[in-house]
Short mmCIF file of C-alpha atoms in Angstrom, two decimals:
data_model
loop_
_atom_site.label_atom_id
_atom_site.label_comp_id
_atom_site.label_asym_id
_atom_site.label_seq_id
_atom_site.Cartn_x
_atom_site.Cartn_y
_atom_site.Cartn_z
CA UNK A 1 0.53 -37.63 51.78
CA UNK A 2 3.79 -35.63 49.61
CA UNK A 3 5.47 -33.26 50.98
CA UNK A 4 5.26 -30.29 49.66
CA UNK A 5 8.29 -28.52 48.57
CA UNK A 6 9.95 -25.56 50.72
CA UNK A 7 9.97 -21.82 49.70
CA UNK A 8 13.59 -21.77 49.04
CA UNK A 9 13.27 -24.76 46.64
CA UNK A 10 10.69 -23.53 44.28
CA UNK A 11 12.93 -19.99 44.45
CA UNK A 12 16.29 -21.99 43.35
CA UNK A 13 13.88 -23.53 40.30
CA UNK A 14 12.60 -20.93 38.91
CA UNK A 15 16.51 -19.23 36.81
CA UNK A 16 16.53 -22.48 35.32
CA UNK A 17 13.27 -22.67 33.93
CA UNK A 18 13.46 -19.31 32.51
CA UNK A 19 16.80 -20.40 30.84
CA UNK A 20 15.27 -22.72 29.73
CA UNK A 21 12.12 -20.51 28.66
CA UNK A 22 14.65 -18.03 27.17
CA UNK A 23 16.87 -21.14 25.14
CA UNK A 24 13.41 -22.55 23.26
CA UNK A 25 12.56 -19.09 22.25
CA UNK A 26 15.88 -18.16 21.20
CA UNK A 27 15.79 -21.71 19.00
CA UNK A 28 12.69 -20.57 17.74
CA UNK A 29 13.53 -16.98 15.89
CA UNK A 30 17.16 -18.56 15.12
CA UNK A 31 14.84 -21.63 13.29
CA UNK A 32 12.47 -19.07 11.95
CA UNK A 33 15.70 -17.33 10.33
CA UNK A 34 16.98 -20.17 9.32
CA UNK A 35 14.57 -21.74 7.50
CA UNK A 36 13.26 -18.91 5.93
CA UNK A 37 14.91 -15.78 4.02
CA UNK A 38 14.52 -13.46 0.79
CA UNK A 39 15.78 -14.54 -2.01
CA UNK A 40 17.33 -11.78 -4.21
CA UNK A 41 15.75 -9.52 -6.24
CA UNK A 42 15.09 -11.81 -9.52
CA UNK A 43 14.14 -10.67 -12.69
CA UNK A 44 10.88 -9.35 -13.26
CA UNK A 45 8.68 -7.74 -16.31
CA UNK A 46 8.27 -4.38 -15.75
CA UNK A 47 5.08 -2.87 -16.90
CA UNK A 48 2.89 -0.28 -16.62
CA UNK A 49 -1.14 0.78 -16.82
CA UNK A 50 -3.06 0.93 -19.67
CA UNK A 51 -2.00 4.03 -21.62
CA UNK A 52 -5.05 7.02 -20.67
CA UNK A 53 -6.78 7.60 -23.61
CA UNK A 54 -7.36 4.16 -25.31
CA UNK A 55 -10.60 3.14 -26.16
CA UNK A 56 -12.60 0.63 -24.85
CA UNK A 57 -16.03 -0.12 -24.15
CA UNK A 58 -16.00 1.49 -20.00
CA UNK A 59 -13.63 4.26 -22.15
CA UNK A 60 -16.39 4.84 -24.10
CA UNK A 61 -18.67 4.44 -20.97
CA UNK A 62 -17.01 7.73 -19.13
CA UNK A 63 -16.94 10.32 -21.85
CA UNK A 64 -20.69 9.58 -22.57
CA UNK A 65 -21.25 10.48 -18.77
CA UNK A 66 -19.07 12.95 -18.67
CA UNK A 67 -20.55 14.47 -21.89
CA UNK A 68 -24.34 13.61 -20.69
CA UNK A 69 -23.24 15.62 -17.19
CA UNK A 70 -22.13 18.92 -18.56
CA UNK A 71 -19.29 19.00 -16.41
CA UNK A 72 -16.34 21.13 -16.92
CA UNK A 73 -14.96 18.68 -14.09
CA UNK A 74 -13.10 15.58 -15.92
CA UNK A 75 -14.15 12.87 -13.07
CA UNK A 76 -17.22 11.45 -11.42
CA UNK A 77 -17.83 10.17 -7.71
CA UNK A 78 -20.03 7.02 -6.48
CA UNK A 79 -20.06 7.04 -2.83
CA UNK A 80 -20.18 3.60 -2.48
CA UNK A 81 -22.16 3.89 0.82
CA UNK A 82 -23.32 0.44 0.86
CA UNK A 83 -22.25 -3.15 1.17
CA UNK A 84 -24.17 -4.58 -1.82
CA UNK A 85 -22.84 -1.25 -4.25
CA UNK A 86 -19.21 -1.61 -2.56
CA UNK A 87 -19.80 -5.03 -3.75
CA UNK A 88 -20.76 -4.78 -6.86
CA UNK A 89 -18.93 -2.21 -8.00
CA UNK A 90 -16.34 -3.97 -8.03
CA UNK A 91 -17.88 -7.19 -9.78
CA UNK A 92 -19.30 -4.82 -12.60
CA UNK A 93 -15.70 -3.30 -13.30
CA UNK A 94 -13.67 -6.84 -12.85
CA UNK A 95 -17.09 -8.19 -15.20
CA UNK A 96 -16.63 -4.69 -17.77
CA UNK A 97 -13.02 -4.40 -17.77
CA UNK A 98 -11.75 -5.02 -21.74
CA UNK A 99 -7.81 -4.60 -21.09
CA UNK A 100 -6.84 -4.12 -17.61
CA UNK A 101 -7.28 -4.83 -13.89
CA UNK A 102 -5.15 -3.87 -11.39
CA UNK A 103 -5.47 -4.75 -7.57
CA UNK A 104 -3.57 -2.93 -5.05
CA UNK A 105 -4.67 -4.72 -1.11
CA UNK A 106 -3.34 -4.81 2.48
CA UNK A 107 -4.88 -8.38 2.62
CA UNK A 108 -7.46 -10.48 0.46
CA UNK A 109 -9.46 -13.20 2.07
CA UNK A 110 -10.31 -16.68 1.32
CA UNK A 111 -13.79 -16.70 2.01
CA UNK A 112 -17.38 -17.12 -0.02
CA UNK A 113 -17.81 -13.64 -0.86
CA UNK A 114 -14.72 -13.23 -2.03
CA UNK A 115 -14.03 -16.07 -3.54
CA UNK A 116 -17.14 -15.35 -6.44
CA UNK A 117 -15.53 -12.13 -7.39
CA UNK A 118 -11.58 -13.66 -7.50
CA UNK A 119 -13.63 -16.11 -9.89
CA UNK A 120 -14.95 -13.23 -11.91
CA UNK A 121 -11.61 -12.31 -12.42
CA UNK A 122 -10.54 -15.39 -13.31
CA UNK A 123 -13.40 -15.82 -16.37
CA UNK A 124 -11.86 -11.63 -16.84
CA UNK A 125 -8.07 -13.49 -17.79
CA UNK A 126 -9.27 -16.34 -19.83
CA UNK A 127 -10.92 -14.05 -22.40
CA UNK A 128 -7.40 -11.90 -22.26
CA UNK A 129 -7.44 -9.36 -19.25
CA UNK A 130 -4.51 -8.92 -18.49
CA UNK A 131 -4.93 -8.60 -14.33
CA UNK A 132 -1.90 -7.34 -12.20
CA UNK A 133 -2.45 -8.09 -8.65
CA UNK A 134 -0.38 -6.52 -5.95
CA UNK A 135 -0.98 -7.76 -2.16
CA UNK A 136 1.23 -6.72 1.39
CA UNK A 137 3.11 -10.10 2.35
CA UNK A 138 1.59 -10.24 6.04
CA UNK A 139 -2.17 -11.76 6.18
CA UNK A 140 -0.89 -14.03 3.39
CA UNK A 141 -0.71 -17.39 5.49
CA UNK A 142 -3.32 -20.02 6.51
CA UNK A 143 -6.17 -20.18 4.30
CA UNK A 144 -5.93 -16.78 2.69
CA UNK A 145 -2.28 -18.04 1.62
CA UNK A 146 -4.86 -20.29 -0.84
CA UNK A 147 -5.42 -16.83 -3.12
CA UNK A 148 -2.09 -17.12 -4.29
CA UNK A 149 -3.36 -20.11 -6.72
CA UNK A 150 -4.48 -17.38 -8.85
CA UNK A 151 -0.30 -16.69 -9.53
CA UNK A 152 -0.45 -19.21 -11.41
CA UNK A 153 -2.91 -18.96 -14.17
CA UNK A 154 -2.50 -17.13 -18.12
CA UNK A 155 -2.93 -13.72 -18.26
CA UNK A 156 -2.71 -13.40 -13.94
CA UNK A 157 -0.07 -11.42 -12.17
CA UNK A 158 0.26 -11.77 -8.00
CA UNK A 159 3.44 -10.04 -6.34
CA UNK A 160 4.15 -9.69 -2.58
CA UNK A 161 4.63 -5.74 -1.06
CA UNK A 162 8.07 -6.75 1.69
CA UNK A 163 7.62 -9.99 2.15
CA UNK A 164 8.34 -11.57 4.83
CA UNK A 165 11.33 -14.71 4.79
CA UNK A 166 9.63 -17.43 6.60
CA UNK A 167 6.64 -19.59 5.36
CA UNK A 168 3.10 -19.32 5.16
CA UNK A 169 2.32 -22.69 7.42
CA UNK A 170 4.18 -21.14 10.81
CA UNK A 171 1.27 -18.69 10.88
CA UNK A 172 1.37 -15.92 13.77
CA UNK A 173 5.29 -17.03 14.70
CA UNK A 174 6.25 -16.61 10.93
CA UNK A 175 6.41 -13.10 12.25
CA UNK A 176 9.15 -13.53 14.55
CA UNK A 177 11.79 -14.69 11.46
CA UNK A 178 11.46 -11.42 10.55
CA UNK A 179 13.36 -9.96 13.74
CA UNK A 180 16.36 -9.53 12.44
CA UNK A 181 15.04 -6.77 9.90
CA UNK A 182 12.02 -5.69 12.70
CA UNK A 183 12.11 -2.06 11.20
CA UNK A 184 11.33 -3.73 7.62
CA UNK A 185 8.54 -5.54 8.95
CA UNK A 186 7.20 -2.84 10.72
CA UNK A 187 6.20 -0.88 6.84
CA UNK A 188 3.37 -2.26 5.30
CA UNK A 189 2.09 -1.47 2.72
CA UNK A 190 -1.52 -0.40 3.47
CA UNK A 191 -3.14 1.29 0.39
CA UNK A 192 -6.03 -0.37 -1.37
CA UNK A 193 -7.21 0.30 -5.30
CA UNK A 194 -9.15 -1.59 -7.70
CA UNK A 195 -8.94 -0.26 -10.60
CA UNK A 196 -10.00 -1.80 -14.41
CA UNK A 197 -9.06 0.55 -17.94
CA UNK A 198 -6.89 3.00 -16.57
CA UNK A 199 -10.00 4.36 -16.50
CA UNK A 200 -12.32 3.73 -13.28
CA UNK A 201 -11.64 3.21 -9.78
CA UNK A 202 -11.81 2.39 -6.12
CA UNK A 203 -10.23 3.71 -3.49
CA UNK A 204 -11.54 3.67 0.41
CA UNK A 205 -10.64 1.88 3.56
CA UNK A 206 -12.76 -1.81 2.32
CA UNK A 207 -9.98 -5.06 1.74
CA UNK A 208 -11.47 -7.39 -0.11
CA UNK A 209 -13.12 -10.36 2.42
CA UNK A 210 -16.82 -11.06 3.41
CA UNK A 211 -16.98 -8.69 6.30
CA UNK A 212 -16.20 -5.42 4.55
CA UNK A 213 -19.06 -6.60 2.17
CA UNK A 214 -21.44 -6.99 5.27
CA UNK A 215 -21.56 -10.93 5.19
CA UNK A 216 -19.78 -12.30 7.76
CA UNK A 217 -21.62 -13.69 10.54
CA UNK A 218 -20.28 -12.50 13.99
CA UNK A 219 -19.50 -9.20 12.91
CA UNK A 220 -18.73 -7.37 10.32
CA UNK A 221 -17.04 -3.65 9.08
CA UNK A 222 -18.96 -0.43 9.02
CA UNK A 223 -17.24 1.37 5.99
CA UNK A 224 -16.49 3.19 2.88
CA UNK A 225 -14.93 3.67 -0.31
CA UNK A 226 -15.57 5.95 -3.27
CA UNK A 227 -15.76 5.16 -7.13
CA UNK A 228 -13.82 7.43 -9.51
CA UNK A 229 -14.07 7.60 -13.56
CA UNK A 230 -12.34 9.39 -15.53
CA UNK A 231 -9.28 12.15 -15.10
CA UNK A 232 -8.31 11.15 -11.84
CA UNK A 233 -8.28 7.39 -12.53
CA UNK A 234 -4.69 7.60 -14.67
CA UNK A 235 -2.94 9.21 -11.59
CA UNK A 236 -4.28 6.19 -9.45
CA UNK A 237 -2.09 4.03 -12.15
CA UNK A 238 0.54 5.57 -11.80
CA UNK A 239 0.25 5.21 -7.99
CA UNK A 240 0.10 1.35 -8.57
CA UNK A 241 3.22 1.24 -10.49
CA UNK A 242 5.16 2.98 -8.59
CA UNK A 243 4.40 -0.19 -6.20
CA UNK A 244 4.38 -2.46 -8.95
CA UNK A 245 8.07 -2.15 -9.92
CA UNK A 246 9.24 -1.19 -7.23
CA UNK A 247 12.14 -3.50 -5.75
CA UNK A 248 10.41 -4.93 -2.86
CA UNK A 249 7.75 -6.37 -4.49
CA UNK A 250 8.61 -9.79 -5.35
CA UNK A 251 6.37 -11.65 -7.60
CA UNK A 252 4.95 -14.94 -5.81
CA UNK A 253 6.47 -17.58 -8.61
CA UNK A 254 9.96 -15.98 -6.56
CA UNK A 255 9.12 -16.55 -3.53
CA UNK A 256 6.96 -20.37 -3.28
CA UNK A 257 6.32 -22.65 -6.49
CA UNK A 258 2.98 -24.13 -7.76
CA UNK A 259 3.96 -27.54 -6.22
CA UNK A 260 4.53 -25.25 -2.26
CA UNK A 261 1.33 -24.17 -2.37
CA UNK A 262 -0.32 -27.72 -3.25
CA UNK A 263 2.06 -28.77 -0.39
CA UNK A 264 1.17 -25.74 2.09
CA UNK A 265 -2.89 -25.72 1.36
CA UNK A 266 -2.95 -30.22 1.90
CA UNK A 267 -0.89 -30.08 4.87
CA UNK A 268 -3.38 -27.19 6.60
CA UNK A 269 -5.66 -28.61 9.49
CA UNK A 270 -8.82 -29.81 8.35
CA UNK A 271 -7.37 -30.16 4.37
CA UNK A 272 -10.18 -32.00 3.38
CA UNK A 273 -12.72 -30.16 4.16
CA UNK A 274 -13.99 -26.77 1.42
CA UNK A 275 -11.72 -23.83 0.69
CA UNK A 276 -13.60 -21.69 -1.34
CA UNK A 277 -10.88 -21.33 -3.59
CA UNK A 278 -9.58 -24.76 -3.60
CA UNK A 279 -11.11 -26.25 -6.28
CA UNK A 280 -9.16 -23.88 -8.91
CA UNK A 281 -6.20 -25.93 -7.40
CA UNK A 282 -6.78 -28.68 -9.61
CA UNK A 283 -7.41 -26.74 -13.01
CA UNK A 284 -4.39 -24.50 -13.08
CA UNK A 285 -4.51 -22.80 -16.71
CA UNK A 286 -7.49 -23.29 -17.77
CA UNK A 287 -10.01 -20.74 -18.54
CA UNK A 288 -12.81 -21.26 -15.95
CA UNK A 289 -17.02 -19.79 -16.04
CA UNK A 290 -17.31 -17.30 -12.71
CA UNK A 291 -19.39 -19.38 -9.48
CA UNK A 292 -22.84 -17.79 -10.14
CA UNK A 293 -23.49 -14.42 -7.53
CA UNK A 294 -25.31 -16.16 -5.27
CA UNK A 295 -28.97 -14.65 -3.33
CA UNK A 296 -27.88 -12.86 -1.09
CA UNK A 297 -24.72 -10.55 -2.96
CA UNK A 298 -25.88 -8.35 -5.62
CA UNK A 299 -25.58 -8.40 -9.57
CA UNK A 300 -22.58 -6.00 -10.89
CA UNK A 301 -24.29 -2.28 -11.56
CA UNK A 302 -25.27 -0.76 -14.33
CA UNK A 303 -22.74 2.20 -14.56
CA UNK A 304 -24.95 4.00 -16.66
CA UNK A 305 -28.06 3.83 -14.45
CA UNK A 306 -26.48 5.88 -11.53
CA UNK A 307 -25.90 8.84 -10.13
CA UNK A 308 -22.19 10.62 -10.01
CA UNK A 309 -20.81 13.37 -8.87
CA UNK A 310 -18.34 15.45 -11.10
CA UNK A 311 -15.75 18.12 -9.09
CA UNK A 312 -12.57 18.87 -9.10
CA UNK A 313 -10.08 16.27 -6.79
CA UNK A 314 -6.26 15.27 -6.12
CA UNK A 315 -4.77 11.93 -5.32
CA UNK A 316 -2.48 11.44 -2.35
CA UNK A 317 -0.28 8.93 -2.17
CA UNK A 318 2.62 8.39 -0.23
CA UNK A 319 5.77 6.82 -2.16
CA UNK A 320 7.26 3.31 -1.59
CA UNK A 321 10.42 4.52 -0.32
CA UNK A 322 8.15 5.06 2.93
CA UNK A 323 9.04 1.39 3.67
CA UNK A 324 12.79 2.47 4.55
CA UNK A 325 12.91 5.24 6.90
CA UNK A 326 15.84 6.77 5.63
CA UNK A 327 14.41 7.28 1.97
CA UNK A 328 11.25 8.61 3.82
CA UNK A 329 12.45 11.18 6.00
CA UNK A 330 14.74 12.62 2.43
CA UNK A 331 11.86 12.12 0.39
CA UNK A 332 9.10 13.03 2.91
CA UNK A 333 6.60 11.14 1.37
CA UNK A 334 4.60 10.70 4.31
CA UNK A 335 1.69 12.88 1.85
CA UNK A 336 -1.28 11.27 2.52
CA UNK A 337 -1.94 11.82 6.98
CA UNK A 338 0.33 14.88 6.49
CA UNK A 339 -1.76 16.39 3.60
CA UNK A 340 -4.74 15.65 5.08
CA UNK A 341 -3.09 17.65 8.47
CA UNK A 342 -2.90 20.59 6.03
CA UNK A 343 -6.53 20.64 4.73
CA UNK A 344 -7.66 20.75 8.22
CA UNK A 345 -5.45 23.88 9.42
CA UNK A 346 -7.20 25.72 6.21
CA UNK A 347 -10.60 24.99 7.87
CA UNK A 348 -13.07 27.85 8.71
CA UNK A 349 -15.52 26.33 10.29
CA UNK A 350 -16.22 22.72 11.42
CA UNK A 351 -13.41 19.38 10.64
CA UNK A 352 -15.07 15.45 10.83
CA UNK A 353 -13.10 12.67 10.91
CA UNK A 354 -14.05 9.46 11.10
CA UNK A 355 -11.33 6.49 11.54
CA UNK A 356 -11.02 3.18 13.12
CA UNK A 357 -8.18 4.09 15.29
CA UNK A 358 -6.76 6.88 16.51
CA UNK A 359 -3.85 7.67 17.85
CA UNK A 360 -2.63 11.53 16.76
CA UNK A 361 0.56 12.44 18.33
CA UNK A 362 1.82 15.76 19.17
CA UNK A 363 1.84 16.99 15.71
CA UNK A 364 -1.66 16.12 15.44
CA UNK A 365 -2.58 17.88 18.81
CA UNK A 366 -1.10 20.73 17.65
CA UNK A 367 -3.28 20.84 15.11
CA UNK A 368 -6.46 20.68 16.91
CA UNK A 369 -4.59 22.86 19.18
CA UNK A 370 -4.24 25.77 16.41
CA UNK A 371 -7.86 24.74 15.42
CA UNK A 372 -10.02 24.86 18.34
CA UNK A 373 -7.85 28.41 19.31
CA UNK A 374 -9.59 29.57 15.73
CA UNK A 375 -13.57 27.82 17.33
CA UNK A 376 -13.17 25.75 14.56
CA UNK A 377 -15.33 22.68 15.50
CA UNK A 378 -13.77 18.98 15.41
CA UNK A 379 -16.21 16.19 15.61
CA UNK A 380 -14.21 12.78 15.35
CA UNK A 381 -15.84 9.79 15.13
CA UNK A 382 -13.51 6.25 16.72
CA UNK A 383 -14.14 2.74 17.89
CA UNK A 384 -14.40 1.75 21.32
CA UNK A 385 -12.47 -0.90 22.84
CA UNK A 386 -15.50 -3.31 22.00
CA UNK A 387 -15.83 -2.74 19.16
CA UNK A 388 -12.59 -2.41 18.19
CA UNK A 389 -10.87 -5.06 16.43
CA UNK A 390 -7.24 -3.97 17.17
CA UNK A 391 -7.23 -3.86 21.00
CA UNK A 392 -3.71 -2.55 21.03
CA UNK A 393 -4.57 0.29 18.97
CA UNK A 394 -6.93 1.61 21.80
CA UNK A 395 -4.07 1.89 23.90
CA UNK A 396 -2.54 4.23 22.04
CA UNK A 397 -5.85 6.06 21.92
CA UNK A 398 -6.33 6.25 25.24
CA UNK A 399 -3.65 8.93 26.32
CA UNK A 400 -4.08 11.01 24.39
CA UNK A 401 -8.25 10.70 24.55
CA UNK A 402 -8.16 13.12 28.21
CA UNK A 403 -6.30 15.69 26.18
CA UNK A 404 -8.58 15.93 23.16
CA UNK A 405 -11.61 16.54 25.46
CA UNK A 406 -9.52 19.22 27.45
CA UNK A 407 -9.30 21.20 23.72
CA UNK A 408 -12.63 20.92 23.18
CA UNK A 409 -12.84 17.86 20.84
CA UNK A 410 -16.08 16.13 20.33
CA UNK A 411 -15.63 12.50 20.96
CA UNK A 412 -17.23 9.38 19.83
CA UNK A 413 -16.96 5.76 20.25
CA UNK A 414 -19.46 3.28 18.59
CA UNK A 415 -21.14 0.51 20.12
CA UNK A 416 -19.77 -2.91 19.79
CA UNK A 417 -23.53 -3.30 19.21
CA UNK A 418 -25.61 -1.60 16.69
CA UNK A 419 -29.10 -1.19 15.12
CA UNK A 420 -29.79 -2.18 12.14
CA UNK A 421 -30.33 1.72 11.40
CA UNK A 422 -26.77 2.23 12.00
CA UNK A 423 -24.93 -1.17 10.54
CA UNK A 424 -27.02 0.07 7.54
CA UNK A 425 -25.50 3.71 7.61
CA UNK A 426 -22.39 2.88 6.25
CA UNK A 427 -23.43 -0.48 4.68
CA UNK A 428 -22.73 -2.75 7.19
CA UNK A 429 -25.91 -4.20 7.30
CA UNK A 430 -26.13 -8.09 6.71
CA UNK A 431 -27.07 -10.82 9.51
CA UNK A 432 -24.33 -10.07 13.01
CA UNK A 433 -25.18 -7.17 15.03
CA UNK A 434 -21.86 -6.38 16.03
CA UNK A 435 -20.02 -4.39 14.05
CA UNK A 436 -16.26 -2.28 14.07
CA UNK A 437 -16.10 0.53 12.50
CA UNK A 438 -13.10 0.36 9.84
CA UNK A 439 -14.49 3.79 7.79
CA UNK A 440 -11.60 6.17 7.16
CA UNK A 441 -12.45 9.84 6.57
CA UNK A 442 -11.67 13.42 6.67
CA UNK A 443 -14.71 15.71 6.19
CA UNK A 444 -13.77 20.01 6.27
CA UNK A 445 -16.13 22.92 6.30
CA UNK A 446 -18.70 20.67 4.65
CA UNK A 447 -17.07 20.30 1.62
CA UNK A 448 -13.63 18.80 1.47
CA UNK A 449 -13.80 14.72 1.39
CA UNK A 450 -10.40 12.79 2.12
CA UNK A 451 -11.00 9.40 2.35
CA UNK A 452 -9.01 6.35 1.35
CA UNK A 453 -6.76 4.18 3.19
CA UNK A 454 -4.98 5.73 5.63
CA UNK A 455 -6.01 5.86 9.81
CA UNK A 456 -5.92 9.03 11.77
CA UNK A 457 -2.95 7.36 13.59
CA UNK A 458 1.24 7.59 14.13
CA UNK A 459 1.39 4.09 12.09
CA UNK A 460 -0.60 5.46 8.88
CA UNK A 461 1.52 8.56 8.97
CA UNK A 462 4.82 7.04 10.05
CA UNK A 463 4.67 3.37 8.95
CA UNK A 464 2.45 2.36 6.80
CA UNK A 465 2.01 3.45 3.49
CA UNK A 466 -1.50 4.81 2.18
CA UNK A 467 -3.50 6.66 -0.68
CA UNK A 468 -6.33 8.62 -1.04
CA UNK A 469 -8.42 10.68 -2.96
CA UNK A 470 -9.17 14.50 -1.68
CA UNK A 471 -12.26 16.13 -3.67
CA UNK A 472 -14.23 18.82 -3.12
CA UNK A 473 -17.95 18.78 -3.40
CA UNK A 474 -20.99 19.72 -0.87
CA UNK A 475 -23.45 17.10 -2.18
CA UNK A 476 -21.14 15.24 -0.95
CA UNK A 477 -20.34 16.54 2.08
CA UNK A 478 -24.15 16.24 2.39
CA UNK A 479 -23.99 12.74 1.83
CA UNK A 480 -21.04 12.03 4.73
CA UNK A 481 -22.66 13.92 6.62
CA UNK A 482 -26.28 12.17 6.34
CA UNK A 483 -24.30 9.28 6.85
CA UNK A 484 -22.25 9.78 9.61
CA UNK A 485 -25.24 11.36 11.77
CA UNK A 486 -27.23 7.96 12.98
CA UNK A 487 -23.78 6.49 13.96
CA UNK A 488 -23.39 9.45 16.07
CA UNK A 489 -27.25 9.58 17.60
CA UNK A 490 -27.90 6.56 17.71
CA UNK A 491 -24.74 3.97 17.44
CA UNK A 492 -22.32 5.75 19.55
CA UNK A 493 -20.58 6.19 23.54
CA UNK A 494 -20.38 10.62 23.85
CA UNK A 495 -17.49 11.30 25.81
CA UNK A 496 -17.14 13.94 28.61
CA UNK A 497 -14.66 14.43 31.09
CA UNK A 498 -15.61 16.22 34.58
CA UNK A 499 -14.29 18.70 36.28
CA UNK A 500 -12.79 16.56 38.16
CA UNK A 501 -10.70 14.77 35.37
CA UNK A 502 -12.77 11.83 35.26
CA UNK A 503 -14.33 10.01 32.12
CA UNK A 504 -18.11 10.35 31.44
CA UNK A 505 -19.43 8.09 28.97
CA UNK A 506 -23.04 9.26 27.68
CA UNK A 507 -25.15 6.53 25.89
CA UNK A 508 -27.83 7.48 23.05
CA UNK A 509 -30.82 7.27 23.63
CA UNK A 510 -33.30 4.76 25.33
CA UNK A 511 -29.60 2.81 26.19
CA UNK A 512 -29.77 2.24 29.75
CA UNK A 513 -27.92 3.32 31.71
CA UNK A 514 -27.43 6.68 30.54
CA UNK A 515 -24.08 7.49 31.94
CA UNK A 516 -21.28 5.31 32.01
CA UNK A 517 -18.44 5.51 33.50
CA UNK A 518 -15.89 3.14 32.33
CA UNK A 519 -15.09 1.59 28.87
CA UNK A 520 -18.29 0.51 28.32
CA UNK A 521 -18.98 -2.75 27.19
CA UNK A 522 -14.94 -4.33 27.02
CA UNK A 523 -13.99 -7.13 30.17
CA UNK A 524 -12.55 -6.65 32.89
CA UNK A 525 -9.57 -8.84 31.60
CA UNK A 526 -8.77 -6.93 28.21
CA UNK A 527 -8.43 -3.65 29.95
CA UNK A 528 -6.37 -5.42 32.58
CA UNK A 529 -4.32 -6.93 29.68
CA UNK A 530 -3.43 -4.01 28.18
CA UNK A 531 -3.00 -1.99 30.98
CA UNK A 532 0.23 -4.75 31.12
CA UNK A 533 0.82 -4.09 27.79
CA UNK A 534 0.58 -0.37 28.03
CA UNK A 535 4.13 -0.14 28.74
CA UNK A 536 5.75 -1.78 25.98
CA UNK A 537 3.80 -0.72 23.47
CA UNK A 538 5.21 2.82 21.69
CA UNK A 539 2.21 5.22 19.57
CA UNK A 540 4.31 4.84 16.65
CA UNK A 541 3.61 0.82 16.66
CA UNK A 542 0.04 0.30 17.68
#
């Protein structure tokens, strides 16, 4: 039997292994930095939205609807409170646009449902619609990089905002290539807009992907959007144009060629399998008919047949300069989250907050303390650790949880396993029984609604750029309360802080045990790993 090494020999060997590991990591970072660097900003075409008032079929519909309403307000709103309406409204705008389509998104996923929508976008381009797609670059890797094929089709321009220097084939290691410019890596374009003919637009929490439209098999997002027609849409388009024409918006063809993209797709493991958008790679530059809508997805809605709410409104939009800390401080451009905090301070009776990631920070906690001193009721619905798709964000939330309860803030955490009644409350029905909260809204006094891409966390306030609409409407406020109530009552844990400073999770009626004393449904391993990571996770990075 071989003798075991002595303790001293094992200990003496450890430094060499640590040295080798550090050298390997350094080599990886240097290799990635060397193999990928951003090209200098090249020539690009400055373009603008379709001039407001241009006569289009969609414009005629919007004008007729406003005239029919008899409202003095020039913008109509439709709450997209189901997965079906969220998908069908986007499909309707795509099919009915006659001049322009402008899409601004944090992520576009390459999956079956999205391919239906993107096929309709290709068909719109083939019939002469100018399409501009502005996408943050963080998630354009793996299969999702296939959507970059659209950049090489006639009438479609595609730009990547704040691109990472390394190639998309490097997967998770790709982010290491930007460590030499870590501050820039942290600033992401989180905006979400879908605009047609500068007369109709969608803003909200959804990216483009099956999980956002209730079509994923394992877990879907509970999310929310609003569709606007009329007067506010040109402001949404102006915000899009600011980003589109910004120096950090790189045309895809400046970052990779069509040949590079096809080679990357062919080299990916399992490249011979179905890739949803793969079929278009062999027909670049040819007109394509859209794929038929699957039976489990809705047909495009008729905008004339839905009930619109005409109301006063405003757009809150961060400036692209927010991506630079120096420019952000000079411009004071953290407008979305700070604007919503200012709105909360005007409350006279109640504030409802729905946010998937909740890291308040000192300024927000100060606002909450001031509201509670005036006996303003504050209700917060956020993810539990088990339902969150971003466990690291839970680290920041946990730091403020007890202090929130001490102030008298009512805190609810959504359960991962949801009954059908609550899964469909915000439009995430589908087949999956699990759900993750992704809706982002603030409702003040039941009548002022802020809805958009922002989370109520320091990342949205200080790091990412965001966009939101602010609407004054008691009807929309009532609809929001009706959809939140089932989740609070049937699909969420209600938190309580005992006099001894211990946390209790109260289950909805019918769920046993009725009271939990630890993070419900979250594994001990996950909780342990988050405790290890907590000292290295500053709030503004979560």
